[in-house]
Amino acid sequence: MTPLWIKVHRSKSLTKAMWEADSPPEHVQDETAATPPESKTCHSLFGRTVLNPERLRTAKALVDKAVKMHMIFSIQGPYPVVGAALRARGWVERRILHPGQHTYRHTNASDDDDCELSRMVRNETVYFYWTNRRDAIDNRMLHKEQITNHFAKAGSFTTKVGLCVNLRNLCWFDSADPETFFPRCYRLGAEDDKHAFIEDYRRTACTSLLQCVVERSQSKANQNKKKQNKHCQDTPLVPSKMIDCALKVCRNFLDSLEHNDIDMSLEASQALTHEQWSELIKNYYLAVHDGVEIEDSVHFVNRCQAMLSRLREVSPQLDTDGIHNVWIIKPGAMSRGRGIVCTKRLDEILQVVESDPTLIKDSKWVVQKYLERPLLVHDTKFDVRQWFLVTDWNPLTIWLYKKCYLRFCTQPYSLDTLDSSVHLCNNSIQKHLQPSQRRHPDVPADNMWSCDQFRTFLSSQGRAAQWGAIVVPGMKKAVIHALQTAQDLVESRKNTFELYGADFILGQDMCPWLIEINASPTMAPSTTVTARLCAAVQEDTLKVVLDRRQDRTANTGEFQLIYKQAAVEVPHYVGINLNVEGFQIKYPHPAPPKPSHQSEHWPVLPALRRWGPSKVKESWIEKTRSLEILRLQLMPMGKIDSFHLPISAQAARSLDSWRRPQVLKHRSGKVCHLTPERQQHFLPLGLINPFHESDKESHSARVSTARVSVSHPMNSFRNLPRHQSFHQTQIKTLLGSGINKHS
């Protein structure tokens, strides 16, 4: 009896042979199903897909075309819309096996063809990567023509800490103020930011106290409550001196902004001491958080209103700050709303941060001012998810998606509780919570609205025009400014793009406030709204990235180009090895010092007056090199009486002094006319370098001063030593052996 494993092995061999022959053998056809039609596929006994010859030829033709056109793509993550859109354009997918996976996973029968195509291109180069993780692909290993959907080093604005720090540098890129679209934010792990936050918290407590005094004076209900409390003898009252302290703090803050505190001493500039601050914060908690009345607060209403009017001119976030001084704490190492806490008290904020020393060391804790007065829809808080696409960083090119969606909380908005169900709009948090029965019935059960539904709601409120006039321009401005500050930090690469998701909260005046920017925003069809919009944004992304590369007039869907910066020239990277390129300077014989009496030794030619001694020395070096003189020595010249220049040279005034001598005249009267061949052995007259009489001692061992006169209509000077020993040889030959006895 044949063992079972031998039968299995034979069956596998038959299946392999059937695949290679494009048709199963006759003895196998009886054991398997009948041959399917050309448009169908059949499966072997072991799950291997078998294609008929016609479909196999079609698949090979598709693969050959894709390889030739560089249309091989790979996807990591749940992006079926992207894969389907690429296949519709003729791309072929090369599937990546996960660690520990030896075969491709089949999801359904229609997926078999894609698996076989993937096997055909398993050794081909991938030219389009779409991944949900930035570190899945190393951009440094990619070729220039390969496309990927993530930029390297983009965490400078997609992390809470990076966005907090970089927006402070906006003044170097644009004249905009980040506090007009981004709530105040601090890193509690950094010591300087921690002290700045404590000062901000205390100052915000003072402004909140002033707003509380004004609001209570304008509320009739609070006035009635005040009258009732007057009859209660046991009701405690907060002393009114705390209002004076708050006004003093605000006044000093305004003076610091106007630079009026420069001439003040350090003690005078400090508003309160540490003990006074502790007492003020304690009374603030009683008055605002616990509702205790302030003594004689009516008498301070006018002063508080005047101070708040001055503060609004310099503090754009005053109206959104509210009176409860709520701050939101975000751990930078987490996403989807995990670990976020809202709190009112300073000691609680510092305690939460100090509970995790690891995050303190890495400076990942971020505390941000909470917007206490957001725009509400049916008394429910919401935020806006807005997509935008970056296709280049030099020049910076930003595309904004025209569609967005709203995410609602499951509980009505209230500051009496700081629970996440009331204040955090993340769908990953709200989808696990049961909607409150007190919530308005018009708020959707799945906690999402499209922007079209929101605009319909605004129309019912008579504010339809504010969407296009305030909200959309504000979101564009915030996105552009956030990317400008990170442009120098992100590693720019051509053939790279990235899709981001920005979260905004609208104020009561409809102004959008940027909360954070997310890389790899979720594309899961969690609701009917996201199922439609997320699929559309993925398809439109491919239109911008792929279709527009072939045709600049191609349709880009709902993406709108909102910013394209002028190209900035980037210096070439030469590596970490720095070197200096140049040439070696050949130092000539050291030039003699400048004579003290220039008028006695230097010619007064206009050319020499224009050039000066330094120019003459430079020209002397240049002429010396041109004649290939290797060494210059000071040698005695004998009794040469004069050099005579030709008449043509006497008529010139510019460079005549550089002409070579033509006549040598001895004191005895003997004259020698130099032929052009002989003239080449003598240096030009301009190379005669004068020495001062005081320099003769330093050259006494080698130099003997000879009287040489140069006849020229414009100059005459004596006591000139001559250089070059070969001069004496030539002169001796021409005028006789008695000129120089030391030749």
XYZ file of C-alpha atoms in Angstrom:
743
model
C 0.000 0.000 0.000
C 1.397 3.404 -1.005
C 1.980 5.723 1.962
C -0.240 8.728 2.226
C 2.588 11.238 2.071
C 3.766 9.783 -1.267
C 0.283 10.328 -2.743
C 0.275 13.866 -1.521
C 3.679 14.465 -3.020
C 2.599 13.032 -6.376
C -0.527 15.166 -6.363
C 1.544 18.277 -5.735
C 3.848 17.356 -8.583
C 0.893 16.872 -10.893
C -0.542 20.194 -9.878
C 2.781 21.886 -10.593
C 3.061 20.180 -13.959
C -0.507 21.155 -14.741
C 0.309 24.791 -14.048
C 3.443 24.736 -16.172
C 1.626 23.061 -19.070
C -1.278 25.512 -18.801
C -3.730 22.532 -18.761
C -4.174 19.520 -16.457
C -3.312 16.003 -17.684
C -6.082 13.651 -18.770
C -5.854 11.410 -15.700
C -6.153 14.453 -13.476
C -9.129 15.887 -15.329
C -11.250 12.948 -14.203
C -10.465 13.673 -10.566
C -11.072 17.410 -10.802
C -13.871 19.539 -12.058
C -14.416 20.161 -15.730
C -12.334 22.790 -17.487
C -13.884 26.205 -16.775
C -14.658 28.669 -19.545
C -12.087 31.271 -20.580
C -13.382 33.856 -18.156
C -13.169 31.546 -15.156
C -10.394 30.063 -13.056
C -10.209 26.693 -11.405
C -8.556 25.612 -8.191
C -6.363 22.579 -7.725
C -6.730 20.107 -4.902
C -4.233 22.087 -2.835
C -5.662 25.554 -3.366
C -3.310 26.528 -6.201
C -4.997 28.679 -8.824
C -4.899 27.294 -12.364
C -5.368 29.714 -15.275
C -6.368 28.622 -18.722
C -4.039 29.518 -21.607
C -6.007 32.548 -22.754
C -6.097 34.168 -19.328
C -2.449 33.315 -18.788
C -1.443 35.103 -21.989
C -3.503 38.114 -20.974
C -1.871 38.172 -17.545
C 1.614 37.927 -19.026
C 0.879 40.752 -21.436
C -0.385 42.909 -18.558
C 2.698 42.160 -16.497
C 5.084 42.866 -19.377
C 3.445 46.214 -19.999
C 3.504 47.125 -16.314
C 7.183 46.243 -16.009
C 8.053 48.211 -19.124
C 6.069 51.265 -17.990
C 7.362 51.044 -14.387
C 3.836 50.451 -13.054
C 4.465 48.080 -10.158
C 2.986 49.125 -6.807
C 2.916 47.850 -3.262
C 0.482 48.653 -0.451
C 0.889 48.106 3.263
C -2.217 48.625 5.344
C -5.985 48.595 4.795
C -6.224 50.681 1.617
C -8.393 48.677 -0.817
C -9.551 51.850 -2.553
C -5.991 52.777 -3.486
C -5.288 49.287 -4.809
C -8.443 49.223 -6.922
C -7.739 52.684 -8.350
C -4.180 51.704 -9.306
C -5.297 48.459 -10.967
C -7.823 50.419 -12.982
C -4.910 52.477 -14.310
C -3.008 49.348 -15.386
C -0.741 48.974 -12.393
C 0.196 45.532 -11.060
C 0.582 44.925 -7.343
C 3.561 43.236 -5.811
C 2.332 42.032 -2.462
C 4.687 42.091 0.471
C 4.790 39.016 2.674
C 4.595 39.740 6.374
C 7.147 38.206 8.746
C 6.328 34.532 9.214
C 4.053 34.453 6.163
C 5.149 32.055 3.394
C 2.191 32.316 1.017
C -0.188 35.035 -0.056
C -3.465 35.134 1.806
C -6.559 34.685 -0.354
C -9.551 36.674 0.768
C -11.959 35.503 -1.917
C -12.043 33.843 -5.333
C -11.667 37.121 -7.225
C -8.436 37.762 -5.357
C -6.741 34.759 -6.948
C -5.893 36.577 -10.174
C -4.208 39.396 -8.265
C -2.198 36.868 -6.283
C -0.943 35.208 -9.449
C -0.030 38.570 -10.951
C 1.807 39.384 -7.754
C 3.808 36.173 -8.091
C 4.801 37.134 -11.615
C 6.281 40.454 -10.464
C 7.743 39.229 -7.192
C 11.274 39.958 -8.462
C 10.462 43.307 -10.075
C 11.187 46.766 -8.686
C 8.308 48.561 -6.970
C 7.732 52.080 -8.290
C 4.847 53.157 -6.049
C 4.690 52.589 -2.296
C 1.647 53.359 -0.158
C 2.136 52.495 3.498
C 0.505 53.480 6.762
C 3.813 53.738 8.619
C 6.560 56.233 7.909
C 9.366 53.852 8.850
C 8.093 51.035 6.624
C 10.156 52.362 3.709
C 13.649 53.810 3.938
C 13.638 56.779 1.591
C 17.411 56.734 1.408
C 17.323 53.375 -0.388
C 14.813 54.467 -3.038
C 15.671 55.343 -6.612
C 14.804 58.736 -7.993
C 11.828 57.456 -10.011
C 10.236 55.509 -7.147
C 7.182 57.140 -5.520
C 6.276 56.919 -1.847
C 3.561 58.480 0.301
C 5.668 59.614 3.268
C 8.304 62.283 3.719
C 11.213 61.627 6.036
C 11.558 63.656 9.240
C 7.999 65.024 9.074
C 7.457 64.639 12.804
C 8.373 68.284 13.295
C 4.718 69.265 12.854
C 2.779 65.975 13.125
C 3.708 65.522 16.778
C 2.267 67.577 19.604
C 5.691 68.701 20.775
C 6.912 69.521 17.273
C 3.892 71.645 16.412
C 4.130 73.420 19.770
C 7.784 74.358 19.314
C 7.884 75.147 15.590
C 4.946 77.546 15.545
C 6.899 79.805 17.888
C 9.289 80.448 14.987
C 6.551 81.651 12.648
C 7.787 85.230 12.930
C 10.862 84.231 10.892
C 8.704 82.948 8.024
C 5.627 85.180 8.037
C 4.222 88.210 9.785
C 1.261 86.252 11.210
C 0.763 85.666 14.932
C 0.404 81.956 15.872
C -1.853 82.870 18.804
C -4.548 83.898 16.307
C -5.078 80.279 15.171
C -3.212 77.997 17.613
C -4.018 77.819 21.369
C -1.133 78.526 23.720
C 0.951 75.431 24.266
C 3.908 74.488 26.475
C 6.243 71.536 27.022
C 6.086 70.624 30.668
C 9.170 68.428 30.374
C 11.312 71.470 29.550
C 12.156 73.593 32.573
C 11.858 76.964 30.809
C 8.499 76.031 29.289
C 7.286 74.823 32.663
C 7.974 78.205 34.279
C 6.366 79.979 31.322
C 3.260 77.829 31.724
C 2.995 78.603 35.455
C 3.166 82.329 34.695
C 0.550 81.919 31.965
C -1.751 79.975 34.264
C -1.533 82.632 36.971
C -2.086 85.463 34.516
C -5.049 83.624 32.958
C -6.518 83.203 36.443
C -6.393 86.982 36.854
C -8.073 87.686 33.522
C -10.639 84.974 34.248
C -11.405 86.631 37.557
C -11.999 89.974 35.826
C -14.323 88.313 33.308
C -16.149 86.574 36.138
C -16.786 89.918 37.870
C -18.169 91.433 34.659
C -20.345 88.433 33.792
C -21.847 88.203 37.261
C -22.701 91.879 37.238
C -24.545 91.449 33.940
C -26.473 88.354 34.988
C -29.823 88.989 36.660
C -29.810 85.528 38.124
C -26.525 86.174 39.841
C -27.809 89.526 41.081
C -30.790 87.816 42.707
C -28.501 85.215 44.149
C -26.314 87.961 45.566
C -29.284 89.555 47.299
C -30.216 86.220 48.825
C -26.661 85.677 50.046
C -26.681 89.050 51.784
C -29.346 87.766 54.127
C -27.207 84.755 54.975
C -24.775 85.728 57.663
C -22.846 82.435 57.421
C -22.076 82.752 53.676
C -18.311 83.393 53.207
C -17.156 86.154 50.914
C -13.904 86.449 48.985
C -12.113 89.699 49.888
C -12.194 92.351 47.197
C -8.457 92.999 47.454
C -7.918 90.034 45.137
C -9.453 92.111 42.329
C -6.846 94.802 42.978
C -4.129 92.156 42.750
C -5.556 90.814 39.487
C -5.677 94.312 38.008
C -2.075 94.891 39.044
C -0.950 91.679 37.337
C -2.757 92.592 34.116
C -1.306 96.104 34.204
C 2.236 94.759 34.552
C 1.577 92.336 31.694
C 0.533 95.187 29.422
C 3.608 97.180 30.449
C 5.852 94.262 29.508
C 4.228 94.004 26.085
C 4.692 97.741 25.515
C 8.270 97.578 26.934
C 7.420 100.063 29.638
C 9.038 97.897 32.312
C 12.590 98.212 30.993
C 13.615 100.949 33.422
C 11.877 99.320 36.387
C 13.788 97.358 38.983
C 13.277 93.622 39.293
C 11.377 93.990 42.570
C 9.071 96.624 41.132
C 8.343 94.626 37.981
C 7.225 91.576 39.987
C 3.511 91.918 40.643
C 3.126 89.493 43.544
C 5.264 87.401 45.816
C 4.960 83.639 46.041
C 2.748 83.869 49.139
C 0.507 86.436 47.510
C 0.153 84.239 44.451
C -0.861 81.274 46.591
C -3.515 83.333 48.332
C -4.796 84.787 45.047
C -5.089 81.360 43.364
C -6.863 79.986 46.418
C -9.414 82.798 46.400
C -9.790 82.400 42.626
C -10.761 78.750 43.084
C -13.358 79.773 45.683
C -14.842 82.530 43.549
C -14.908 80.839 40.130
C -14.899 77.089 40.734
C -16.953 77.016 43.928
C -19.205 80.000 43.159
C -18.378 82.050 46.280
C -19.308 85.722 45.985
C -16.675 88.459 45.916
C -16.998 91.261 48.423
C -18.064 94.607 46.886
C -17.373 93.341 43.359
C -19.910 95.804 41.899
C -17.538 98.692 42.531
C -14.853 97.082 40.340
C -16.961 96.377 37.251
C -15.941 99.489 35.306
C -12.249 99.011 36.029
C -12.460 95.348 35.012
C -14.213 96.199 31.754
C -11.611 98.822 30.875
C -8.762 96.409 31.564
C -10.389 93.628 29.521
C -10.799 96.009 26.585
C -7.071 96.741 26.629
C -6.228 93.045 26.944
C -8.346 92.108 23.906
C -6.143 94.272 21.732
C -3.049 92.209 22.571
C -4.540 88.812 23.473
C -6.500 87.165 20.618
C -7.468 84.195 22.811
C -9.072 86.185 25.616
C -12.647 85.508 24.496
C -12.081 81.760 24.095
C -10.213 81.377 27.409
C -13.365 81.554 29.521
C -13.313 81.902 33.294
C -12.541 78.364 34.513
C -8.896 78.288 33.368
C -9.152 74.763 31.936
C -6.049 73.233 30.359
C -5.728 70.003 28.395
C -2.739 67.714 28.985
C -1.524 65.575 26.082
C 1.137 62.866 26.249
C 3.157 63.203 23.087
C 3.804 59.479 22.709
C 0.154 58.501 22.208
C -2.517 59.013 19.539
C -6.292 58.740 19.023
C -6.992 60.656 22.228
C -5.341 58.186 24.575
C -3.985 59.624 27.803
C -5.485 63.097 27.285
C -6.725 64.737 30.489
C -8.554 68.020 31.105
C -8.078 69.768 34.443
C -8.566 73.177 36.062
C -6.114 73.315 38.962
C -2.426 74.066 38.693
C -1.313 71.519 41.270
C -3.251 68.766 39.481
C -1.592 69.599 36.180
C 1.903 69.451 37.664
C 1.049 66.251 39.532
C -0.136 64.500 36.373
C 3.061 65.371 34.557
C 5.397 64.441 37.384
C 3.767 61.029 37.720
C 5.655 59.730 34.645
C 9.366 60.599 34.857
C 10.055 58.979 31.464
C 7.888 61.474 29.638
C 9.404 64.308 31.643
C 12.884 63.260 30.577
C 11.880 63.126 26.902
C 9.908 66.411 27.130
C 6.856 64.723 25.609
C 4.209 66.146 27.927
C 2.323 69.024 26.320
C -0.197 71.268 28.085
C -2.444 73.434 25.929
C -5.052 76.039 26.750
C -8.508 74.564 26.393
C -11.060 76.522 24.373
C -13.824 76.931 26.917
C -16.196 78.715 24.559
C -16.366 76.709 21.329
C -19.122 76.808 18.760
C -21.770 74.232 19.662
C -24.278 72.379 17.498
C -27.398 71.638 19.504
C -25.402 72.200 22.717
C -22.869 69.544 21.700
C -19.177 70.031 21.089
C -17.607 68.974 17.774
C -14.370 69.292 15.836
C -13.552 69.348 12.117
C -11.285 66.879 10.302
C -9.738 68.566 7.277
C -7.474 66.768 4.789
C -4.595 68.380 2.944
C -1.911 67.014 0.635
C 1.752 68.021 0.324
C 3.379 67.078 -2.981
C 6.655 68.964 -2.584
C 8.632 70.851 0.049
C 10.839 72.829 -2.322
C 8.882 74.603 -3.592
C 6.349 74.036 -0.824
C 3.167 72.844 -2.572
C -0.050 72.348 -0.563
C -3.406 71.017 -1.748
C -6.510 71.418 0.454
C -9.445 69.054 0.124
C -12.721 70.863 -0.369
C -14.680 68.333 1.677
C -14.380 67.645 5.386
C -16.462 66.133 8.164
C -17.487 66.885 11.751
C -17.099 64.603 14.786
C -19.483 65.037 17.725
C -19.264 64.097 21.379
C -21.816 61.753 22.868
C -22.644 64.030 25.822
C -23.921 67.641 25.913
C -21.227 70.240 26.492
C -20.622 71.388 30.063
C -17.671 72.609 32.112
C -19.105 71.157 35.299
C -17.509 67.862 34.324
C -14.234 67.346 32.500
C -14.962 63.821 31.301
C -13.645 62.710 27.908
C -17.149 61.955 26.642
C -17.935 65.680 26.861
C -14.701 67.287 25.630
C -12.824 64.845 23.344
C -14.322 64.402 19.886
C -12.069 61.567 18.692
C -14.144 58.872 17.047
C -11.888 56.210 18.559
C -13.178 57.354 21.980
C -16.768 58.314 21.260
C -17.658 55.165 19.295
C -17.344 53.091 22.475
C -19.682 55.376 24.476
C -23.440 55.391 24.628
C -24.998 58.692 23.482
C -26.738 60.626 26.196
C -30.512 60.732 26.207
C -30.282 64.450 27.017
C -28.508 65.098 23.728
C -30.481 66.807 20.973
C -32.167 64.308 18.604
C -30.795 66.081 15.502
C -27.262 65.113 16.471
C -26.508 61.960 14.423
C -26.293 58.620 16.169
C -22.933 57.843 14.554
C -21.595 61.229 15.762
C -20.588 62.464 12.303
C -21.694 65.109 9.841
C -20.383 66.002 6.438
C -19.493 69.605 5.734
C -22.579 69.847 3.509
C -24.814 68.916 6.444
C -23.052 71.467 8.618
C -23.528 74.189 6.026
C -27.218 73.356 5.951
C -27.289 73.827 9.717
C -25.530 77.192 9.374
C -28.089 78.258 6.817
C -30.849 77.543 9.311
C -29.015 79.822 11.766
C -28.557 82.587 9.205
C -24.761 82.093 9.088
C -24.314 80.283 5.773
C -21.909 82.872 4.350
C -19.499 82.496 7.270
C -18.323 79.080 6.089
C -16.727 80.430 2.930
C -15.782 83.791 4.408
C -14.278 82.774 7.764
C -13.900 79.017 8.250
C -12.246 77.937 4.987
C -9.772 80.878 4.772
C -8.874 80.382 8.419
C -8.100 76.685 7.905
C -5.992 77.462 4.849
C -4.005 80.064 6.758
C -3.362 77.746 9.702
C -2.197 74.868 7.489
C 0.138 77.055 5.442
C 1.734 78.656 8.505
C 2.219 75.297 10.225
C 4.038 73.903 7.190
C 6.138 77.011 6.671
C 7.737 76.618 10.080
C 8.622 72.970 9.355
C 9.917 73.446 5.817
C 13.581 73.515 6.847
C 13.203 70.424 9.038
C 11.430 68.004 6.706
C 13.628 66.021 4.345
C 12.456 67.035 0.892
C 12.417 64.426 -1.865
C 10.981 64.489 -5.343
C 8.387 61.853 -6.291
C 7.124 61.891 -2.713
C 3.795 63.043 -1.317
C 1.913 62.769 1.963
C -1.697 63.079 3.007
C -2.386 64.689 6.403
C -5.428 65.230 8.563
C -5.748 68.474 10.538
C -8.155 68.851 13.467
C -9.870 72.205 14.040
C -12.272 73.579 16.637
C -14.479 76.532 15.728
C -14.917 79.421 18.113
C -18.200 81.172 18.682
C -17.135 83.735 16.073
C -16.565 80.858 13.562
C -12.785 81.329 13.579
C -11.015 77.932 13.275
C -8.388 76.958 15.840
C -5.781 74.378 14.873
C -5.486 71.630 17.469
C -3.123 69.129 15.863
C -1.977 67.618 12.562
C -2.056 63.848 12.044
C 0.096 61.812 9.692
C -1.522 58.751 8.082
C -5.100 59.797 8.952
C -7.495 56.901 9.247
C -9.336 55.914 6.082
C -11.560 53.304 7.673
C -15.223 53.467 6.568
C -16.477 53.617 10.141
C -19.636 55.566 9.265
C -21.594 56.403 6.155
C -19.888 59.786 6.051
C -16.337 58.451 6.217
C -17.135 55.565 3.862
C -17.962 58.061 1.136
C -15.441 60.818 1.869
C -12.431 58.617 2.669
C -12.823 56.687 -0.568
C -13.102 59.936 -2.529
C -10.026 61.524 -0.949
C -7.885 58.457 -1.757
C -8.967 58.437 -5.386
C -8.413 62.186 -5.713
C -4.972 61.839 -4.172
C -3.960 59.526 -7.009
C -5.346 62.044 -9.496
C -3.017 64.707 -8.143
C 0.012 62.454 -7.724
C -0.205 60.279 -10.850
C -2.598 61.743 -13.397
C -1.315 65.281 -13.062
C 2.246 64.104 -13.688
C 1.213 63.008 -17.172
C -1.110 65.923 -17.862
C -0.940 69.227 -15.994
C -4.529 69.945 -16.960
C -5.822 66.653 -15.556
C -8.746 66.632 -13.159
C -7.622 66.807 -9.513
C -11.003 65.985 -7.989
C -11.814 67.961 -4.853
C -8.208 68.936 -4.189
C -7.468 72.629 -4.574
C -3.971 74.106 -4.825
C -3.816 76.703 -2.051
C -0.104 77.429 -1.833
C 2.977 77.037 -4.006
C 6.119 78.695 -2.823
C 8.861 80.040 -5.016
C 11.650 77.508 -5.400
C 14.531 77.904 -2.968
C 17.998 76.910 -4.109
C 19.394 74.206 -1.861
C 23.210 73.956 -1.589
C 24.722 70.684 -2.708
C 25.440 68.229 0.050
C 29.120 67.349 0.120
C 29.028 64.940 3.015
C 30.463 65.162 6.482
C 34.083 65.422 5.258
C 34.851 69.100 4.883
C 37.863 70.187 2.828
C 39.260 73.402 1.413
C 40.214 73.559 -2.256
C 42.836 75.954 -3.558
C 46.410 76.194 -4.888
C 49.765 76.577 -3.279
C 51.300 80.056 -3.161
C 54.914 80.152 -4.254
C 56.683 82.723 -2.153
C 59.390 84.690 -4.067
C 62.459 86.301 -2.646
C 61.327 88.630 0.158
C 60.761 92.113 -1.157
C 62.827 94.891 0.386
C 61.111 97.374 2.662
C 59.654 100.559 1.321
C 62.180 103.442 1.383
C 61.553 106.245 3.776
C 62.110 108.904 1.098
C 59.958 107.742 -1.719
C 60.500 110.850 -3.830
C 64.281 110.175 -4.102
C 64.109 106.540 -5.194
C 60.741 105.851 -6.762
C 59.835 107.062 -10.212
C 57.086 109.573 -10.564
C 55.539 108.096 -13.676
C 51.767 108.359 -13.736
C 51.534 104.608 -14.085
C 53.648 104.023 -10.992
C 51.786 106.705 -9.076
C 48.540 104.929 -9.901
C 49.843 101.524 -8.991
C 51.962 102.363 -5.965
C 54.818 100.289 -4.534
C 52.667 97.259 -3.730
C 51.486 96.984 -7.342
C 55.062 97.253 -8.586
C 56.110 94.415 -6.291
C 53.213 92.245 -7.512
C 54.129 92.947 -11.117
C 57.746 92.189 -10.320
C 56.676 88.740 -9.021
C 54.548 88.176 -12.097
C 57.327 89.141 -14.509
C 59.770 86.996 -12.586
C 57.557 83.944 -12.993
C 57.016 84.650 -16.698
C 60.772 84.564 -17.325
C 61.067 81.320 -15.320
C 63.648 82.740 -12.969
C 64.205 80.188 -10.234
C 66.306 82.254 -7.939
C 67.151 85.906 -7.588
C 70.359 87.057 -6.040
C 71.768 90.453 -5.371
C 75.027 90.747 -7.245
C 77.279 93.762 -7.991
C 76.751 95.317 -11.412
C 80.142 96.902 -11.894
C 80.492 100.333 -13.456
C 77.524 100.515 -15.809
C 76.854 104.208 -16.173
C 73.427 104.318 -17.800
C 70.742 102.497 -19.677
C 69.255 104.221 -22.710
C 65.738 103.543 -23.843
C 64.675 103.914 -27.466
C 62.952 107.091 -28.658
C 59.656 105.233 -29.015
C 59.881 104.220 -25.388
C 60.644 107.773 -24.282
C 57.441 109.013 -25.866
C 55.313 106.551 -23.885
C 54.233 107.298 -20.334
C 52.341 104.265 -19.088
C 54.394 101.106 -19.276
C 57.667 102.374 -20.733
C 59.490 101.710 -17.519
C 58.888 98.038 -18.139
C 60.669 98.071 -21.526
C 63.913 96.208 -21.780
C 67.187 98.235 -22.227
C 68.570 98.546 -25.769
C 71.860 100.435 -25.120
C 74.480 99.814 -22.425
C 76.905 102.704 -21.839
C 80.030 102.332 -19.747
C 81.669 105.198 -17.837
C 84.602 105.007 -20.155
C 82.310 105.948 -23.003
C 82.095 102.542 -24.562
C 78.576 101.922 -25.884
C 77.030 98.576 -26.729
C 73.840 98.323 -28.729
C 71.721 95.338 -27.697
C 70.052 93.308 -30.394
C 66.552 91.893 -29.724
C 68.137 88.513 -29.021
C 70.430 90.085 -26.414
C 67.569 92.057 -24.863
C 65.801 88.823 -23.878
C 68.587 88.112 -21.379
C 67.868 91.266 -19.364
C 64.985 91.922 -17.043
C 62.723 94.881 -17.800
C 63.692 98.140 -16.201
C 60.577 98.066 -14.075
C 62.019 95.136 -12.173
C 64.828 97.241 -10.767
C 64.041 97.251 -7.074
C 65.459 100.119 -5.035
C 67.061 99.604 -1.660
C 67.392 102.190 1.014
C 70.837 103.035 2.229
C 69.982 101.633 5.671
C 69.427 98.213 4.151
C 72.968 97.828 2.893
C 74.197 96.388 6.190
C 71.790 93.473 6.050
C 73.022 92.601 2.570
C 76.661 93.514 2.986
C 77.744 89.916 2.650
C 76.240 89.615 -0.799
C 75.542 93.098 -2.111
C 77.797 95.913 -3.211
C 76.030 99.053 -4.201
C 76.765 100.157 -7.763
C 75.910 103.436 -9.311
C 73.548 102.763 -12.182
C 71.777 105.606 -13.920
C 68.704 105.109 -16.063
C 68.107 107.708 -18.708
C 64.458 108.447 -19.164
C 62.644 111.700 -19.890
C 60.382 111.251 -16.876
C 62.597 109.918 -14.123
C 66.125 109.600 -12.843
C 67.269 107.771 -9.770
C 70.541 106.342 -8.478
C 71.933 103.928 -5.908
C 70.063 100.978 -7.422
C 71.393 97.479 -6.926
C 70.774 95.002 -9.709
C 69.488 91.467 -9.414
C 70.281 88.301 -11.324
C 73.807 87.075 -11.684
C 73.367 86.338 -15.373
C 73.132 90.094 -16.036
C 76.731 90.572 -15.080
C 77.752 87.768 -17.377
C 75.994 89.334 -20.343
C 77.330 92.820 -19.591
C 80.861 91.484 -19.152
C 80.696 89.786 -22.487
C 79.454 92.886 -24.267
C 81.547 95.656 -22.647
C 84.741 93.924 -21.701
C 86.239 91.887 -18.911
C 87.118 94.863 -16.750
C 83.606 95.596 -15.612
C 83.328 93.053 -12.862
C 86.321 91.286 -11.443
C 84.182 88.911 -9.406
C 82.282 87.369 -12.311
